[in-house]
């Protein structure tokens, strides 16, 4: 069933233009900036022993930051589905901006860690909120391109902080100040130019007066509300909505695929330079490889979104996981040509990073509006566990001296597990 309401129609005219898409992209870019800033400043913190930082303290901060991100992603879903996408995004941006600013003024390691953990809660929550919003704002009813283009913001933010760190890593306070101030400056724009999601308003109206709402004309309803393009009046909300009927199988599959996807992303981003250095490549070349892989990620996101909308998200995400496995295994082969090696790394980045994002696109398309925020939050939160496990497992291989080539074999197997997880998922659910 579907419905529209006067408030939804009003919102439709208010949301004309590209502001919502731009603001969601910027929110995700700020997440990328503020998440990566810690890795950019840790070398300086350790070198100068600022605030009394030690390697153990840095490890604790990095770990608790990721734990906060995971908890934020898991917790935000019911909030997004209850108070709306707009206020969830605004609240998250305010939250991580304020606590990122506080990190800059932390007087000791304990408060630095506390502020970073709390900032992580909001950082983890902003991405599912933005993806839930943008999948509903997109009028084509196809979520692939909308999701992947939004996620390019994360990489743009990561590149921005990397460039700033080159010039200002000696003054780490400025990097946290930049992230916090940028977020707070964005809040007035969000309040002014980000309307509430039409689909959320329709879903709320269905809760209040189902009979009246269902009698309305469905033409203005969100085309991506559910598989058949409507808002389902009988859909369950929250966690119950994730395990209703065939959605239970979808939930299990996308959780496993998200775990595998982020294990690959964080495992590679954290340890690729070290693994390639252990393989005998120059350290400077290894750092270039990480940059090349992330450039490949941006290209892959654009390509994957276009193909997913054209041929179906499930089909493309399966193909992406298989190709990621092939090229990850190929990196275990010694290459004497630097050009050939960078091409291989670039292509690997194309498939590894966007495979994970395609899982989010699939989630946005399949779940009804009443449970979409919860579904995205849980998929992201479960994936964040993989983000913690990936660097740990890879680091263990590095310590044992077998990360090359066995690290790449491990990554290839993980990609195949991601393929298997998505293979069990129904393409569509009524």
PDB file of N, CA and C in Angstrom, residues 347-426:
ATOM      1  N   UNK A 347      42.862  -1.164  -9.716  1.00  0.00           N
ATOM      2  CA  UNK A 347      41.705  -2.001 -10.042  1.00  0.00           C
ATOM      3  C   UNK A 347      41.169  -2.694  -8.790  1.00  0.00           C
ATOM      4  N   UNK A 348      42.077  -3.121  -7.914  1.00  0.00           N
ATOM      5  CA  UNK A 348      41.644  -3.729  -6.660  1.00  0.00           C
ATOM      6  C   UNK A 348      40.815  -2.739  -5.848  1.00  0.00           C
ATOM      7  N   UNK A 349      41.272  -1.486  -5.788  1.00  0.00           N
ATOM      8  CA  UNK A 349      40.519  -0.457  -5.076  1.00  0.00           C
ATOM      9  C   UNK A 349      39.146  -0.217  -5.671  1.00  0.00           C
ATOM     10  N   UNK A 350      39.036  -0.331  -6.990  1.00  0.00           N
ATOM     11  CA  UNK A 350      37.746  -0.154  -7.666  1.00  0.00           C
ATOM     12  C   UNK A 350      36.702  -1.101  -7.098  1.00  0.00           C
ATOM     13  N   UNK A 351      37.089  -2.358  -6.878  1.00  0.00           N
ATOM     14  CA  UNK A 351      36.113  -3.372  -6.474  1.00  0.00           C
ATOM     15  C   UNK A 351      35.986  -3.522  -4.961  1.00  0.00           C
ATOM     16  N   UNK A 352      37.090  -3.428  -4.234  1.00  0.00           N
ATOM     17  CA  UNK A 352      37.042  -3.693  -2.789  1.00  0.00           C
ATOM     18  C   UNK A 352      36.172  -2.680  -2.052  1.00  0.00           C
ATOM     19  N   UNK A 353      36.365  -1.404  -2.306  1.00  0.00           N
ATOM     20  CA  UNK A 353      35.691  -0.375  -1.528  1.00  0.00           C
ATOM     21  C   UNK A 353      34.208  -0.242  -1.901  1.00  0.00           C
ATOM     22  N   UNK A 354      33.896  -0.330  -3.185  1.00  0.00           N
ATOM     23  CA  UNK A 354      32.508  -0.130  -3.580  1.00  0.00           C
ATOM     24  C   UNK A 354      31.645  -1.355  -3.366  1.00  0.00           C
ATOM     25  N   UNK A 355      32.230  -2.540  -3.199  1.00  0.00           N
ATOM     26  CA  UNK A 355      31.432  -3.724  -2.879  1.00  0.00           C
ATOM     27  C   UNK A 355      30.687  -3.500  -1.573  1.00  0.00           C
ATOM     28  N   UNK A 356      31.378  -2.935  -0.596  1.00  0.00           N
ATOM     29  CA  UNK A 356      30.762  -2.655   0.705  1.00  0.00           C
ATOM     30  C   UNK A 356      29.623  -1.652   0.562  1.00  0.00           C
ATOM     31  N   UNK A 357      29.825  -0.598  -0.219  1.00  0.00           N
ATOM     32  CA  UNK A 357      28.810   0.445  -0.353  1.00  0.00           C
ATOM     33  C   UNK A 357      27.585  -0.078  -1.095  1.00  0.00           C
ATOM     34  N   UNK A 358      27.791  -0.993  -2.040  1.00  0.00           N
ATOM     35  CA  UNK A 358      26.657  -1.585  -2.749  1.00  0.00           C
ATOM     36  C   UNK A 358      25.747  -2.366  -1.799  1.00  0.00           C
ATOM     37  N   UNK A 359      26.322  -2.909  -0.745  1.00  0.00           N
ATOM     38  CA  UNK A 359      25.490  -3.578   0.267  1.00  0.00           C
ATOM     39  C   UNK A 359      24.527  -2.558   0.880  1.00  0.00           C
ATOM     40  N   UNK A 360      25.019  -1.353   1.184  1.00  0.00           N
ATOM     41  CA  UNK A 360      24.151  -0.309   1.721  1.00  0.00           C
ATOM     42  C   UNK A 360      23.069   0.076   0.712  1.00  0.00           C
ATOM     43  N   UNK A 361      23.431   0.160  -0.561  1.00  0.00           N
ATOM     44  CA  UNK A 361      22.454   0.492  -1.592  1.00  0.00           C
ATOM     45  C   UNK A 361      21.353  -0.566  -1.648  1.00  0.00           C
ATOM     46  N   UNK A 362      21.738  -1.825  -1.516  1.00  0.00           N
ATOM     47  CA  UNK A 362      20.771  -2.914  -1.520  1.00  0.00           C
ATOM     48  C   UNK A 362      19.829  -2.793  -0.321  1.00  0.00           C
ATOM     49  N   UNK A 363      20.386  -2.497   0.845  1.00  0.00           N
ATOM     50  CA  UNK A 363      19.582  -2.325   2.058  1.00  0.00           C
ATOM     51  C   UNK A 363      18.574  -1.195   1.869  1.00  0.00           C
ATOM     52  N   UNK A 364      19.023  -0.077   1.309  1.00  0.00           N
ATOM     53  CA  UNK A 364      18.139   1.075   1.113  1.00  0.00           C
ATOM     54  C   UNK A 364      16.959   0.739   0.221  1.00  0.00           C
ATOM     55  N   UNK A 365      17.167  -0.152  -0.756  1.00  0.00           N
ATOM     56  CA  UNK A 365      16.117  -0.476  -1.716  1.00  0.00           C
ATOM     57  C   UNK A 365      15.134  -1.510  -1.199  1.00  0.00           C
ATOM     58  N   UNK A 366      15.579  -2.409  -0.348  1.00  0.00           N
ATOM     59  CA  UNK A 366      14.761  -3.566   0.015  1.00  0.00           C
ATOM     60  C   UNK A 366      13.863  -3.313   1.224  1.00  0.00           C
ATOM     61  N   UNK A 367      14.386  -2.636   2.244  1.00  0.00           N
ATOM     62  CA  UNK A 367      13.612  -2.490   3.478  1.00  0.00           C
ATOM     63  C   UNK A 367      12.571  -1.383   3.353  1.00  0.00           C
ATOM     64  N   UNK A 368      11.407  -1.567   3.991  1.00  0.00           N
ATOM     65  CA  UNK A 368      10.386  -0.515   3.978  1.00  0.00           C
ATOM     66  C   UNK A 368      10.849   0.709   4.757  1.00  0.00           C
ATOM     67  N   UNK A 369      10.208   1.828   4.497  1.00  0.00           N
ATOM     68  CA  UNK A 369      10.641   3.096   5.095  1.00  0.00           C
ATOM     69  C   UNK A 369      10.650   3.048   6.612  1.00  0.00           C
ATOM     70  N   UNK A 370       9.689   2.323   7.199  1.00  0.00           N
ATOM     71  CA  UNK A 370       9.581   2.313   8.657  1.00  0.00           C
ATOM     72  C   UNK A 370      10.764   1.643   9.341  1.00  0.00           C
ATOM     73  N   UNK A 371      11.517   0.815   8.614  1.00  0.00           N
ATOM     74  CA  UNK A 371      12.663   0.114   9.204  1.00  0.00           C
ATOM     75  C   UNK A 371      13.968   0.426   8.497  1.00  0.00           C
ATOM     76  N   UNK A 372      13.948   1.346   7.544  1.00  0.00           N
ATOM     77  CA  UNK A 372      15.137   1.586   6.722  1.00  0.00           C
ATOM     78  C   UNK A 372      16.294   2.147   7.542  1.00  0.00           C
ATOM     79  N   UNK A 373      16.016   3.101   8.416  1.00  0.00           N
ATOM     80  CA  UNK A 373      17.083   3.661   9.237  1.00  0.00           C
ATOM     81  C   UNK A 373      17.716   2.617  10.138  1.00  0.00           C
ATOM     82  N   UNK A 374      16.876   1.779  10.751  1.00  0.00           N
ATOM     83  CA  UNK A 374      17.388   0.702  11.600  1.00  0.00           C
ATOM     84  C   UNK A 374      18.213  -0.279  10.782  1.00  0.00           C
ATOM     85  N   UNK A 375      17.728  -0.617   9.584  1.00  0.00           N
ATOM     86  CA  UNK A 375      18.436  -1.578   8.731  1.00  0.00           C
ATOM     87  C   UNK A 375      19.810  -1.059   8.331  1.00  0.00           C
ATOM     88  N   UNK A 376      19.892   0.205   7.937  1.00  0.00           N
ATOM     89  CA  UNK A 376      21.182   0.781   7.552  1.00  0.00           C
ATOM     90  C   UNK A 376      22.112   0.912   8.753  1.00  0.00           C
ATOM     91  N   UNK A 377      21.542   1.327   9.901  1.00  0.00           N
ATOM     92  CA  UNK A 377      22.364   1.465  11.094  1.00  0.00           C
ATOM     93  C   UNK A 377      22.954   0.143  11.554  1.00  0.00           C
ATOM     94  N   UNK A 378      22.142  -0.915  11.540  1.00  0.00           N
ATOM     95  CA  UNK A 378      22.627  -2.219  11.971  1.00  0.00           C
ATOM     96  C   UNK A 378      23.642  -2.785  10.981  1.00  0.00           C
ATOM     97  N   UNK A 379      23.394  -2.628   9.681  1.00  0.00           N
ATOM     98  CA  UNK A 379      24.358  -3.111   8.686  1.00  0.00           C
ATOM     99  C   UNK A 379      25.694  -2.409   8.857  1.00  0.00           C
ATOM    100  N   UNK A 380      25.638  -1.093   9.088  1.00  0.00           N
ATOM    101  CA  UNK A 380      26.870  -0.339   9.303  1.00  0.00           C
ATOM    102  C   UNK A 380      27.538  -0.731  10.606  1.00  0.00           C
ATOM    103  N   UNK A 381      26.734  -0.904  11.665  1.00  0.00           N
ATOM    104  CA  UNK A 381      27.304  -1.257  12.968  1.00  0.00           C
ATOM    105  C   UNK A 381      27.969  -2.621  12.972  1.00  0.00           C
ATOM    106  N   UNK A 382      27.317  -3.616  12.366  1.00  0.00           N
ATOM    107  CA  UNK A 382      27.918  -4.943  12.260  1.00  0.00           C
ATOM    108  C   UNK A 382      29.185  -4.873  11.404  1.00  0.00           C
ATOM    109  N   UNK A 383      29.128  -4.051  10.357  1.00  0.00           N
ATOM    110  CA  UNK A 383      30.309  -3.875   9.520  1.00  0.00           C
ATOM    111  C   UNK A 383      31.473  -3.280  10.289  1.00  0.00           C
ATOM    112  N   UNK A 384      31.175  -2.390  11.248  1.00  0.00           N
ATOM    113  CA  UNK A 384      32.245  -1.766  12.027  1.00  0.00           C
ATOM    114  C   UNK A 384      32.994  -2.781  12.882  1.00  0.00           C
ATOM    115  N   UNK A 385      32.309  -3.873  13.239  1.00  0.00           N
ATOM    116  CA  UNK A 385      33.023  -4.946  13.939  1.00  0.00           C
ATOM    117  C   UNK A 385      34.106  -5.510  13.015  1.00  0.00           C
ATOM    118  N   UNK A 386      33.764  -5.669  11.746  1.00  0.00           N
ATOM    119  CA  UNK A 386      34.757  -6.095  10.763  1.00  0.00           C
ATOM    120  C   UNK A 386      35.880  -5.086  10.633  1.00  0.00           C
ATOM    121  N   UNK A 387      35.539  -3.790  10.788  1.00  0.00           N
ATOM    122  CA  UNK A 387      36.559  -2.738  10.705  1.00  0.00           C
ATOM    123  C   UNK A 387      37.569  -2.849  11.833  1.00  0.00           C
ATOM    124  N   UNK A 388      37.139  -3.378  12.979  1.00  0.00           N
ATOM    125  CA  UNK A 388      38.057  -3.580  14.098  1.00  0.00           C
ATOM    126  C   UNK A 388      38.835  -4.882  13.924  1.00  0.00           C
ATOM    127  N   UNK A 389      38.128  -5.927  13.478  1.00  0.00           N
ATOM    128  CA  UNK A 389      38.750  -7.251  13.320  1.00  0.00           C
ATOM    129  C   UNK A 389      39.792  -7.254  12.204  1.00  0.00           C
ATOM    130  N   UNK A 390      39.508  -6.548  11.102  1.00  0.00           N
ATOM    131  CA  UNK A 390      40.404  -6.562   9.946  1.00  0.00           C
ATOM    132  C   UNK A 390      41.827  -6.134  10.256  1.00  0.00           C
ATOM    133  N   UNK A 391      42.014  -4.928  10.805  1.00  0.00           N
ATOM    134  CA  UNK A 391      43.379  -4.509  11.155  1.00  0.00           C
ATOM    135  C   UNK A 391      44.039  -5.417  12.185  1.00  0.00           C
ATOM    136  N   UNK A 392      43.243  -5.979  13.119  1.00  0.00           N
ATOM    137  CA  UNK A 392      43.813  -6.851  14.141  1.00  0.00           C
ATOM    138  C   UNK A 392      44.360  -8.138  13.521  1.00  0.00           C
ATOM    139  N   UNK A 393      43.566  -8.774  12.667  1.00  0.00           N
ATOM    140  CA  UNK A 393      44.014 -10.022  12.035  1.00  0.00           C
ATOM    141  C   UNK A 393      45.216  -9.761  11.142  1.00  0.00           C
ATOM    142  N   UNK A 394      45.134  -8.705  10.353  1.00  0.00           N
ATOM    143  CA  UNK A 394      46.245  -8.389   9.446  1.00  0.00           C
ATOM    144  C   UNK A 394      47.499  -8.046  10.233  1.00  0.00           C
ATOM    145  N   UNK A 395      47.324  -7.295  11.331  1.00  0.00           N
ATOM    146  CA  UNK A 395      48.472  -6.969  12.171  1.00  0.00           C
ATOM    147  C   UNK A 395      49.118  -8.202  12.767  1.00  0.00           C
ATOM    148  N   UNK A 396      48.299  -9.205  13.092  1.00  0.00           N
ATOM    149  CA  UNK A 396      48.839 -10.466  13.602  1.00  0.00           C
ATOM    150  C   UNK A 396      49.702 -11.153  12.547  1.00  0.00           C
ATOM    151  N   UNK A 397      49.241 -11.130  11.292  1.00  0.00           N
ATOM    152  CA  UNK A 397      50.023 -11.718  10.202  1.00  0.00           C
ATOM    153  C   UNK A 397      51.325 -10.948   9.987  1.00  0.00           C
ATOM    154  N   UNK A 398      51.241  -9.617  10.112  1.00  0.00           N
ATOM    155  CA  UNK A 398      52.447  -8.791   9.960  1.00  0.00           C
ATOM    156  C   UNK A 398      53.455  -9.132  11.058  1.00  0.00           C
ATOM    157  N   UNK A 399      52.976  -9.251  12.277  1.00  0.00           N
ATOM    158  CA  UNK A 399      53.855  -9.590  13.394  1.00  0.00           C
ATOM    159  C   UNK A 399      54.514 -10.942  13.194  1.00  0.00           C
ATOM    160  N   UNK A 400      53.751 -11.871  12.621  1.00  0.00           N
ATOM    161  CA  UNK A 400      54.283 -13.216  12.381  1.00  0.00           C
ATOM    162  C   UNK A 400      55.192 -13.271  11.159  1.00  0.00           C
ATOM    163  N   UNK A 401      55.244 -12.174  10.399  1.00  0.00           N
ATOM    164  CA  UNK A 401      56.116 -12.128   9.223  1.00  0.00           C
ATOM    165  C   UNK A 401      55.577 -12.849   8.009  1.00  0.00           C
ATOM    166  N   UNK A 402      54.260 -13.094   7.971  1.00  0.00           N
ATOM    167  CA  UNK A 402      53.682 -13.836   6.838  1.00  0.00           C
ATOM    168  C   UNK A 402      52.569 -13.043   6.139  1.00  0.00           C
ATOM    169  N   UNK A 403      52.518 -11.736   6.400  1.00  0.00           N
ATOM    170  CA  UNK A 403      51.456 -10.930   5.796  1.00  0.00           C
ATOM    171  C   UNK A 403      51.548 -10.920   4.276  1.00  0.00           C
ATOM    172  N   UNK A 404      52.767 -11.056   3.748  1.00  0.00           N
ATOM    173  CA  UNK A 404      52.939 -11.190   2.306  1.00  0.00           C
ATOM    174  C   UNK A 404      53.496 -12.592   2.035  1.00  0.00           C
ATOM    175  N   UNK A 405      52.773 -13.426   1.310  1.00  0.00           N
ATOM    176  CA  UNK A 405      51.555 -13.152   0.543  1.00  0.00           C
ATOM    177  C   UNK A 405      50.259 -13.540   1.243  1.00  0.00           C
ATOM    178  N   UNK A 406      50.341 -14.124   2.472  1.00  0.00           N
ATOM    179  CA  UNK A 406      49.149 -14.717   3.066  1.00  0.00           C
ATOM    180  C   UNK A 406      48.073 -13.699   3.406  1.00  0.00           C
ATOM    181  N   UNK A 407      48.460 -12.446   3.633  1.00  0.00           N
ATOM    182  CA  UNK A 407      47.457 -11.420   3.874  1.00  0.00           C
ATOM    183  C   UNK A 407      46.512 -11.265   2.694  1.00  0.00           C
ATOM    184  N   UNK A 408      47.063 -11.291   1.493  1.00  0.00           N
ATOM    185  CA  UNK A 408      46.233 -11.150   0.305  1.00  0.00           C
ATOM    186  C   UNK A 408      45.365 -12.387   0.073  1.00  0.00           C
ATOM    187  N   UNK A 409      45.898 -13.554   0.406  1.00  0.00           N
ATOM    188  CA  UNK A 409      45.076 -14.763   0.310  1.00  0.00           C
ATOM    189  C   UNK A 409      43.899 -14.681   1.284  1.00  0.00           C
ATOM    190  N   UNK A 410      44.193 -14.200   2.493  1.00  0.00           N
ATOM    191  CA  UNK A 410      43.132 -14.043   3.485  1.00  0.00           C
ATOM    192  C   UNK A 410      42.069 -13.067   2.988  1.00  0.00           C
ATOM    193  N   UNK A 411      42.504 -11.929   2.463  1.00  0.00           N
ATOM    194  CA  UNK A 411      41.553 -10.942   1.956  1.00  0.00           C
ATOM    195  C   UNK A 411      40.702 -11.525   0.823  1.00  0.00           C
ATOM    196  N   UNK A 412      41.311 -12.321  -0.042  1.00  0.00           N
ATOM    197  CA  UNK A 412      40.569 -12.931  -1.154  1.00  0.00           C
ATOM    198  C   UNK A 412      39.475 -13.859  -0.627  1.00  0.00           C
ATOM    199  N   UNK A 413      39.797 -14.631   0.405  1.00  0.00           N
ATOM    200  CA  UNK A 413      38.810 -15.537   1.001  1.00  0.00           C
ATOM    201  C   UNK A 413      37.680 -14.739   1.656  1.00  0.00           C
ATOM    202  N   UNK A 414      38.025 -13.657   2.321  1.00  0.00           N
ATOM    203  CA  UNK A 414      37.009 -12.803   2.949  1.00  0.00           C
ATOM    204  C   UNK A 414      36.053 -12.254   1.891  1.00  0.00           C
ATOM    205  N   UNK A 415      36.587 -11.834   0.752  1.00  0.00           N
ATOM    206  CA  UNK A 415      35.747 -11.338  -0.341  1.00  0.00           C
ATOM    207  C   UNK A 415      34.805 -12.429  -0.839  1.00  0.00           C
ATOM    208  N   UNK A 416      35.281 -13.660  -0.904  1.00  0.00           N
ATOM    209  CA  UNK A 416      34.424 -14.772  -1.316  1.00  0.00           C
ATOM    210  C   UNK A 416      33.329 -15.038  -0.284  1.00  0.00           C
ATOM    211  N   UNK A 417      33.656 -14.860   0.986  1.00  0.00           N
ATOM    212  CA  UNK A 417      32.624 -14.969   2.027  1.00  0.00           C
ATOM    213  C   UNK A 417      31.558 -13.887   1.842  1.00  0.00           C
ATOM    214  N   UNK A 418      32.000 -12.676   1.461  1.00  0.00           N
ATOM    215  CA  UNK A 418      31.044 -11.611   1.179  1.00  0.00           C
ATOM    216  C   UNK A 418      30.132 -11.979   0.028  1.00  0.00           C
ATOM    217  N   UNK A 419      30.703 -12.600  -1.006  1.00  0.00           N
ATOM    218  CA  UNK A 419      29.908 -13.081  -2.135  1.00  0.00           C
ATOM    219  C   UNK A 419      28.874 -14.106  -1.665  1.00  0.00           C
ATOM    220  N   UNK A 420      29.309 -15.062  -0.852  1.00  0.00           N
ATOM    221  CA  UNK A 420      28.408 -16.112  -0.368  1.00  0.00           C
ATOM    222  C   UNK A 420      27.276 -15.528   0.469  1.00  0.00           C
ATOM    223  N   UNK A 421      27.602 -14.520   1.288  1.00  0.00           N
ATOM    224  CA  UNK A 421      26.575 -13.902   2.136  1.00  0.00           C
ATOM    225  C   UNK A 421      25.492 -13.242   1.296  1.00  0.00           C
ATOM    226  N   UNK A 422      25.905 -12.522   0.247  1.00  0.00           N
ATOM    227  CA  UNK A 422      24.912 -11.859  -0.603  1.00  0.00           C
ATOM    228  C   UNK A 422      24.197 -12.839  -1.522  1.00  0.00           C
ATOM    229  N   UNK A 423      24.820 -13.962  -1.800  1.00  0.00           N
ATOM    230  CA  UNK A 423      24.195 -14.947  -2.687  1.00  0.00           C
ATOM    231  C   UNK A 423      22.938 -15.551  -2.078  1.00  0.00           C
ATOM    232  N   UNK A 424      22.879 -15.636  -0.747  1.00  0.00           N
ATOM    233  CA  UNK A 424      21.715 -16.234  -0.097  1.00  0.00           C
ATOM    234  C   UNK A 424      20.559 -15.259   0.045  1.00  0.00           C
ATOM    235  N   UNK A 425      20.813 -13.996  -0.260  1.00  0.00           N
ATOM    236  CA  UNK A 425      19.803 -12.967  -0.061  1.00  0.00           C
ATOM    237  C   UNK A 425      18.848 -12.925  -1.242  1.00  0.00           C
ATOM    238  N   UNK A 426      17.530 -12.925  -1.001  1.00  0.00           N
ATOM    239  CA  UNK A 426      16.574 -12.760  -2.110  1.00  0.00           C
ATOM    240  C   UNK A 426      16.783 -11.427  -2.801  1.00  0.00           C
TER     241      UNK A 426
END
